[in-house]
Amino acid sequence: MLDRSGKGTPVDGQRYGECELEPGARIQLGALVLMLEPRAEADEHGATASLGGTDVLVQGRPMATELSLVGQAGEQRIHRKLTGKVIGLGSDPANDIVLADGFVSAFHCRLARRAEAWFVTDLGSTNGTRLDGVALGEARLEPGALLQVGQVLLEVRGPADDADQAADFCGMVGRDPIMRPVFELIERAAPTDETVLITGESGSGKELVAGALHRLSSRRQAELIPLNCSAITKDLLESELFGHEKGAFTGAQMRRKGLFEAADGGTLLLDEIGELALDLQAKLLRVLESGEIRPVGANRTRKIDTRVLAATNRSLPERVRSGDFREDLFYRINVIEIRLPPLRERPGDIRVLAEHFLGQATRRTGRRSLSPAAHEKLAGYRFPGNVRELKHTITRAAILSSAAEIGPEHLTFNPPSLADRVAEGKTYRRGKTLRELEIDAVRQALESNDHNQKAAARQLGIARSTLIHKIEKYGLASPGKEG
């Protein structure tokens, strides 16, 4: 086979400029697949015998006439079924699909239905039209292709792909019906400047929700700055949030902006907000109420225009009841709550997420697949680490397995942490309160790690600063190791 296109011709999934063809090879030519099969002929007894030659069988995909375009142009959510004969795309209001994007020409391109197929034609646009990254004059649309109009990406979907309009929402992959209200709530909350509280278990994708809220807001041209409140010590967190003046404390040799000021005009994500110390909670409440910050060591406040998103895997109402979280701050940040369900509550997403992560893990090594038995094993697992654990499981299998098809033997799961086992214990240890269960978890983690706080925190899946707080809170201090 000698390629004349200059782009390489796919043979068995790999592109070649030139290669020797063997019986059984599959050659992809646009919408056609050429399959080479050994020529065989039945003998007088009904058996087949190879004659040493090769037949080329041509298998064409059926013309895709029922197509849709799905994508996002700024705040505009696009989902349009292709109907009629001609559809115009551009920034001018006279188009059938109006794309409010500065890189889209007034009359950018045209979609036309001909001979039971849809074709896209560029209309001399300034920035061009691309299909799967290749600039075009005219090309036929196929399900799965990506059509780029200016800087707007539109996915071409067929009837099977289009069964669920929310298959991919701002980078969040999800087909399970339980995710549709989540996506709808994000769309409604994003254009506002109100504080949003994102709740969900660790690894469920709260950062992706924050990213979608920012991307669909009027602040998308500015930064989204995340801060993990549990990863920074209490002494440094105030300076990190509000900044400090030169000489405010030992080592402050120059003025430094805090994250509130750095995110001015944009969005600040306070992840694990439930771990904030009470005195910092009071200062955060003042900032949210007044829109002003006072850097450490400063005499005057500064006005800021920063939208705040908060995320937590803890139950803030429980922390309010225990006195660890201010009630007034809870009501201030809980203007809109978006609860992200754990993966075990969205089983319809396990298969599509697994395929998505496998595609990411093998994008440089060639396409691989998961066997039916592998999908069955994934479907039967609870995933206490949620989507993050699924991603790590698939990535690990893709790296360690050299097989074209990944089977169940290649899938290994992390052993459940002590925190997971204690959380599951709530179903059978009915005589204990959540507080008692937490005390048990902390005590057992300390004892099993010879009171090494760093190792115990790692086993519990929490920050060391959080563990120290719980040790002090429950009076579990020990003369053992603290490293």
XYZ file of C-alpha atoms in Angstrom:
483
model
C 0.000 0.000 0.000
C 1.443 3.379 -1.027
C -0.219 6.494 0.422
C -0.631 9.437 -1.977
C -2.540 11.767 0.352
C 0.521 12.923 2.270
C -1.306 12.298 5.569
C -0.854 8.561 5.855
C -3.509 5.902 5.303
C -4.869 4.022 8.349
C -4.134 0.300 8.216
C -5.336 -1.678 11.235
C -5.651 1.575 13.175
C -2.127 2.913 12.389
C -1.286 5.461 9.674
C 1.361 4.473 7.121
C 2.989 6.128 4.119
C 3.847 2.715 2.727
C 3.402 -0.813 4.066
C 3.043 -4.431 3.043
C -0.494 -5.724 3.296
C -1.292 -9.072 4.841
C -4.551 -11.063 4.651
C -6.930 -9.789 7.320
C -5.718 -6.177 7.083
C -8.314 -3.398 7.321
C -7.689 -0.198 5.352
C -9.683 2.925 6.235
C -10.482 5.217 3.296
C -12.766 7.951 4.534
C -16.145 6.315 5.100
C -15.002 3.058 3.472
C -13.225 0.101 5.039
C -11.257 -2.250 2.767
C -10.845 -5.708 4.282
C -8.335 -8.151 2.777
C -9.476 -11.764 3.061
C -7.743 -14.927 1.778
C -9.509 -16.246 -1.319
C -11.001 -19.644 -0.616
C -12.999 -22.148 -2.661
C -15.096 -25.107 -1.514
C -13.866 -28.514 -2.636
C -16.055 -31.466 -3.566
C -16.488 -32.399 0.105
C -17.714 -28.935 1.086
C -14.427 -27.931 2.756
C -12.627 -24.734 1.779
C -9.087 -24.593 0.457
C -6.939 -21.485 0.113
C -5.910 -20.685 -3.443
C -3.130 -18.379 -2.293
C -4.765 -15.196 -3.522
C -6.484 -12.328 -1.702
C -9.872 -10.694 -2.197
C -10.605 -7.116 -1.252
C -14.036 -6.644 0.296
C -15.376 -3.107 0.400
C -17.593 -2.231 3.345
C -19.104 1.221 3.346
C -20.641 2.845 6.376
C -24.262 3.885 5.823
C -24.774 7.529 5.036
C -25.428 9.469 8.240
C -28.376 11.729 7.521
C -29.662 12.195 11.091
C -26.934 14.350 12.592
C -26.714 16.952 15.346
C -24.186 19.625 16.283
C -23.380 19.945 19.996
C -21.008 22.443 21.583
C -20.491 25.606 23.575
C -19.878 29.171 22.382
C -19.253 31.273 25.479
C -22.444 31.188 27.535
C -24.362 29.776 24.588
C -25.127 26.048 24.750
C -25.537 24.673 21.217
C -27.551 21.560 20.435
C -29.032 21.613 16.943
C -30.409 18.753 14.889
C -29.596 19.132 11.197
C -32.881 19.412 9.342
C -33.873 20.785 5.975
C -31.445 21.185 3.080
C -29.125 24.094 3.969
C -27.963 25.523 7.327
C -25.813 28.617 7.634
C -23.323 29.216 10.486
C -21.810 32.572 11.394
C -21.948 35.583 13.690
C -24.585 37.444 11.651
C -28.153 37.106 13.056
C -29.361 36.017 9.623
C -27.652 32.621 10.030
C -29.543 29.511 11.092
C -26.935 28.893 13.822
C -25.617 32.178 15.219
C -22.214 31.877 16.934
C -21.356 34.867 19.130
C -17.571 34.507 18.881
C -15.029 37.115 17.835
C -13.210 34.629 15.573
C -16.336 33.619 13.626
C -17.022 35.467 10.355
C -20.431 36.966 9.617
C -21.228 34.119 7.179
C -18.600 31.570 8.077
C -19.651 28.225 6.593
C -22.639 26.355 5.218
C -23.994 22.861 5.864
C -25.857 21.271 2.974
C -27.576 17.909 2.559
C -26.731 16.175 -0.707
C -27.080 12.562 -1.829
C -28.275 11.416 1.595
C -25.287 12.931 3.398
C -24.365 16.248 5.026
C -21.457 18.354 3.730
C -19.778 21.436 5.214
C -18.402 24.191 2.958
C -16.232 27.102 4.102
C -17.539 30.455 2.770
C -14.201 32.240 2.581
C -14.077 32.875 6.319
C -11.234 34.857 7.868
C -10.095 32.139 10.287
C -11.155 29.091 8.308
C -13.230 26.010 9.033
C -11.652 22.770 10.248
C -12.840 19.190 10.532
C -10.868 17.046 12.996
C -8.142 19.682 12.950
C -7.759 19.808 9.130
C -8.606 23.010 7.231
C -11.264 22.371 4.598
C -12.900 23.819 1.542
C -15.601 21.181 1.621
C -15.945 17.878 3.490
C -18.547 15.314 4.435
C -19.724 15.202 8.039
C -19.525 11.923 9.962
C -20.628 11.098 13.532
C -17.825 11.694 16.017
C -16.073 14.384 13.972
C -15.140 17.748 15.511
C -16.104 20.799 13.459
C -14.171 23.956 14.361
C -15.754 27.246 13.334
C -13.417 30.072 14.383
C -12.627 29.043 17.952
C -15.943 27.261 18.527
C -15.761 23.456 18.641
C -18.891 21.560 17.598
C -19.198 17.793 17.896
C -21.017 15.960 15.130
C -23.319 13.346 16.635
C -25.379 10.569 15.118
C -28.679 9.218 16.452
C -26.976 6.797 18.871
C -24.587 9.451 20.213
C -27.356 12.012 20.479
C -29.535 9.905 22.778
C -28.145 11.874 25.704
C -27.571 15.583 25.142
C -25.398 15.878 28.254
C -22.798 13.242 27.331
C -20.016 15.828 27.594
C -20.714 19.053 29.455
C -17.822 21.513 29.727
C -15.350 18.669 30.145
C -17.629 16.686 32.494
C -18.430 13.295 30.997
C -21.728 11.848 32.135
C -24.621 9.949 30.550
C -26.391 8.764 33.695
C -29.756 10.541 34.108
C -28.789 11.591 37.649
C -26.275 14.047 36.155
C -28.780 15.993 34.059
C -30.094 18.110 36.979
C -26.473 18.829 37.939
C -25.670 20.153 34.470
C -28.875 22.197 34.374
C -28.119 23.760 37.772
C -24.599 24.673 36.635
C -26.037 26.403 33.558
C -28.454 28.433 35.707
C -25.938 29.348 38.408
C -22.980 30.154 36.160
C -24.108 33.558 34.754
C -24.753 34.931 38.265
C -22.152 36.288 40.692
C -23.633 34.435 43.655
C -21.540 32.170 45.860
C -21.964 28.483 45.031
C -21.319 25.640 47.477
C -20.192 22.461 45.690
C -20.587 19.351 47.823
C -19.597 15.776 47.147
C -17.284 13.005 48.184
C -13.556 13.184 47.552
C -12.727 12.353 43.940
C -16.235 12.983 42.606
C -15.187 15.918 40.385
C -15.955 19.072 42.378
C -13.095 20.910 40.670
C -14.681 20.198 37.273
C -17.957 21.720 38.483
C -16.067 24.843 39.549
C -14.358 24.954 36.152
C -17.703 24.705 34.358
C -19.208 27.475 36.507
C -16.284 29.748 35.670
C -16.190 28.835 31.988
C -19.897 29.611 31.515
C -19.739 32.892 33.456
C -19.015 36.421 32.272
C -15.693 36.142 34.185
C -14.273 33.431 31.920
C -11.671 35.791 30.422
C -10.126 36.234 33.893
C -8.557 33.553 36.068
C -10.067 30.741 38.095
C -7.724 30.336 41.077
C -8.117 27.241 43.297
C -6.956 27.008 46.914
C -7.030 23.853 49.014
C -7.751 25.197 52.488
C -6.556 21.972 54.145
C -3.141 22.006 52.455
C -1.849 25.234 54.057
C -1.172 25.821 57.743
C -3.393 28.228 59.644
C -0.520 30.710 60.146
C 0.087 31.054 56.395
C -3.491 30.808 55.153
C -4.502 34.368 56.080
C -1.564 35.797 54.132
C -2.313 33.434 51.246
C -5.922 34.627 51.046
C -5.607 38.338 51.769
C -1.934 39.130 51.059
C 0.470 41.044 53.279
C 2.390 44.302 53.430
C 6.156 44.598 53.557
C 7.365 44.045 57.123
C 4.021 42.648 58.293
C 5.859 39.725 59.886
C 9.294 38.173 59.962
C 10.324 37.293 56.430
C 7.821 39.618 54.721
C 10.414 41.501 52.674
C 7.968 42.859 50.099
C 4.277 43.407 49.555
C 2.486 40.327 48.259
C -0.947 40.011 46.710
C -3.303 37.462 48.206
C -5.459 35.130 46.144
C -8.565 37.300 46.571
C -6.713 40.185 44.930
C -5.087 37.947 42.307
C -8.532 36.656 41.315
C -10.022 40.171 41.100
C -12.461 40.128 38.166
C -12.361 36.333 38.134
C -13.221 33.430 40.390
C -11.675 32.014 43.570
C -12.355 28.376 44.482
C -11.993 27.628 48.200
C -11.668 23.852 48.205
C -12.202 21.974 51.489
C -13.643 25.120 53.062
C -14.814 23.058 56.028
C -11.192 22.908 57.239
C -10.899 26.699 57.745
C -10.095 27.778 61.309
C -12.871 29.692 63.101
C -10.993 33.015 63.198
C -10.388 32.835 59.440
C -14.045 31.969 58.912
C -14.973 35.277 60.552
C -12.589 37.211 58.278
C -13.879 35.390 55.199
C -17.450 36.295 56.160
C -16.502 39.991 56.360
C -14.939 39.829 52.890
C -18.019 38.193 51.396
C -20.319 40.746 53.028
C -18.281 43.885 52.278
C -16.371 43.019 49.097
C -13.221 44.374 50.762
C -10.012 42.751 51.976
C -7.450 43.916 54.510
C -3.958 42.457 53.837
C -1.946 41.391 56.854
C -0.186 44.463 58.233
C -2.278 46.953 56.203
C -4.128 49.906 57.730
C -6.732 50.249 54.993
C -9.033 47.878 53.145
C -9.054 47.309 49.390
C -12.095 46.798 47.173
C -12.174 43.553 45.186
C -14.545 42.042 42.632
C -13.999 38.302 43.102
C -16.607 35.605 42.814
C -16.215 32.873 45.428
C -16.966 29.201 44.885
C -16.649 26.847 47.866
C -16.247 23.077 47.835
C -16.243 20.476 50.564
C -16.477 16.725 51.075
C -17.625 17.267 54.671
C -21.131 17.801 56.000
C -21.106 21.503 56.894
C -24.433 21.288 58.805
C -22.809 18.673 61.071
C -19.774 20.910 61.549
C -22.091 23.791 62.401
C -23.774 21.654 65.064
C -20.419 20.596 66.514
C -19.225 24.214 66.677
C -16.466 23.774 64.079
C -18.090 25.956 61.414
C -19.836 29.298 61.755
C -23.556 29.146 61.061
C -23.637 32.646 59.532
C -20.808 31.759 57.124
C -22.569 28.527 56.157
C -25.714 30.400 55.133
C -23.627 33.033 53.331
C -21.770 30.534 51.120
C -24.762 28.237 50.651
C -26.667 30.601 48.356
C -26.735 27.881 45.686
C -25.705 24.297 46.468
C -24.650 21.871 43.766
C -24.366 18.319 45.053
C -22.226 16.038 42.942
C -23.345 12.410 43.345
C -20.692 9.735 44.038
C -19.861 7.335 41.244
C -21.762 4.467 42.912
C -24.969 6.525 42.466
C -24.333 7.012 38.745
C -23.586 3.477 37.455
C -24.549 4.493 33.941
C -21.384 6.596 33.759
C -18.833 3.904 34.657
C -18.559 2.493 31.133
C -18.390 5.836 29.328
C -15.906 7.256 31.852
C -13.729 4.149 31.609
C -13.613 4.447 27.804
C -12.899 8.175 28.102
C -9.973 7.647 30.499
C -8.626 4.785 28.398
C -8.602 7.073 25.372
C -6.643 9.662 27.353
C -4.165 7.099 28.670
C -3.469 5.575 25.239
C -3.543 8.654 22.998
C 0.210 8.276 22.342
C 0.323 4.488 22.134
C -2.571 3.632 19.827
C -6.177 2.735 20.510
C -6.858 -0.023 23.079
C -10.132 -1.506 24.276
C -11.702 -2.892 27.442
C -13.116 -6.407 27.228
C -16.745 -7.105 28.218
C -15.447 -8.956 31.281
C -13.391 -5.894 32.268
C -16.472 -3.674 32.013
C -18.376 -6.190 34.127
C -15.678 -6.076 36.812
C -15.746 -2.269 36.840
C -19.540 -2.234 37.102
C -19.419 -4.495 40.161
C -17.004 -2.321 42.162
C -18.150 0.441 44.559
C -15.312 2.919 43.805
C -14.937 4.565 47.237
C -12.450 6.922 45.557
C -15.087 7.839 42.957
C -14.152 9.133 39.495
C -10.552 9.804 40.517
C -10.094 6.156 41.523
C -11.651 4.957 38.262
C -9.247 7.158 36.283
C -6.224 5.847 38.202
C -7.429 2.247 37.770
C -7.766 2.613 33.990
C -4.474 4.514 33.637
C -2.630 1.876 35.669
C -4.098 -0.924 33.521
C -3.157 0.887 30.298
C 0.445 1.356 31.462
C 1.027 -2.121 32.868
C -0.782 -4.105 30.179
C 0.670 -4.518 26.693
C -2.390 -6.336 25.356
C -4.594 -4.711 22.724
C -7.614 -5.656 24.823
C -7.535 -4.960 28.555
C -9.151 -7.754 30.526
C -10.334 -8.033 34.139
C -6.968 -9.485 35.164
C -5.357 -6.132 34.332
C -7.674 -4.153 36.637
C -6.461 -3.782 40.204
C -8.188 -1.691 42.846
C -6.620 0.111 45.771
C -7.377 -1.559 49.109
C -10.041 0.398 51.037
C -8.617 2.867 53.521
C -9.482 2.736 57.199
C -11.736 5.763 56.677
C -13.689 3.819 54.020
C -14.064 0.798 56.301
C -15.249 2.947 59.217
C -17.668 4.821 56.924
C -19.098 1.491 55.793
C -19.254 0.506 59.468
C -22.059 3.032 59.915
C -24.376 0.455 58.354
C -23.776 -2.185 61.018
C -22.412 -0.352 64.068
C -25.781 1.147 64.889
C -24.965 1.809 68.540
C -22.354 4.495 67.769
C -22.722 8.110 66.707
C -20.789 9.668 63.840
C -18.574 11.404 66.403
C -17.725 8.073 68.042
C -17.016 6.488 64.675
C -14.657 9.350 63.811
C -12.857 8.992 67.158
C -12.463 5.256 66.495
C -11.087 5.926 63.013
C -8.511 8.440 64.237
C -7.462 6.283 67.203
C -7.078 3.139 65.069
C -5.107 5.012 62.402
C -2.718 6.402 65.037
C -2.261 3.025 66.716
C -1.742 1.126 63.456
C 0.955 3.626 62.429
C 2.725 3.793 65.811
C 1.321 7.340 66.274
C 3.149 8.629 63.186
C 0.845 11.518 62.289
C 1.922 11.826 58.672
C 1.322 8.111 57.998
C -1.977 8.135 59.915
C -3.238 11.153 57.950
C -2.277 9.436 54.690
C -4.171 6.300 55.719
C -7.257 8.311 56.654
C -7.089 10.318 53.438
C -7.000 13.710 55.192
C -4.472 16.516 55.595
C -2.057 16.290 58.517
C -3.311 19.645 59.823
C -6.832 18.177 59.918
C -5.573 15.139 61.823
C -3.798 17.349 64.385
C -7.032 19.300 64.866
C -8.951 16.062 65.503
C -6.277 14.774 67.915
C -6.588 17.969 69.948
C -10.383 18.001 69.668
C -10.811 14.423 70.911
C -7.909 14.405 73.366
C -6.007 11.661 71.566
C -2.515 13.125 72.046
C 0.215 10.550 72.587
C 3.891 10.730 73.491
C 4.581 8.627 70.413
C 6.002 9.762 67.097
C 4.742 12.972 65.476
C 6.718 12.954 62.254
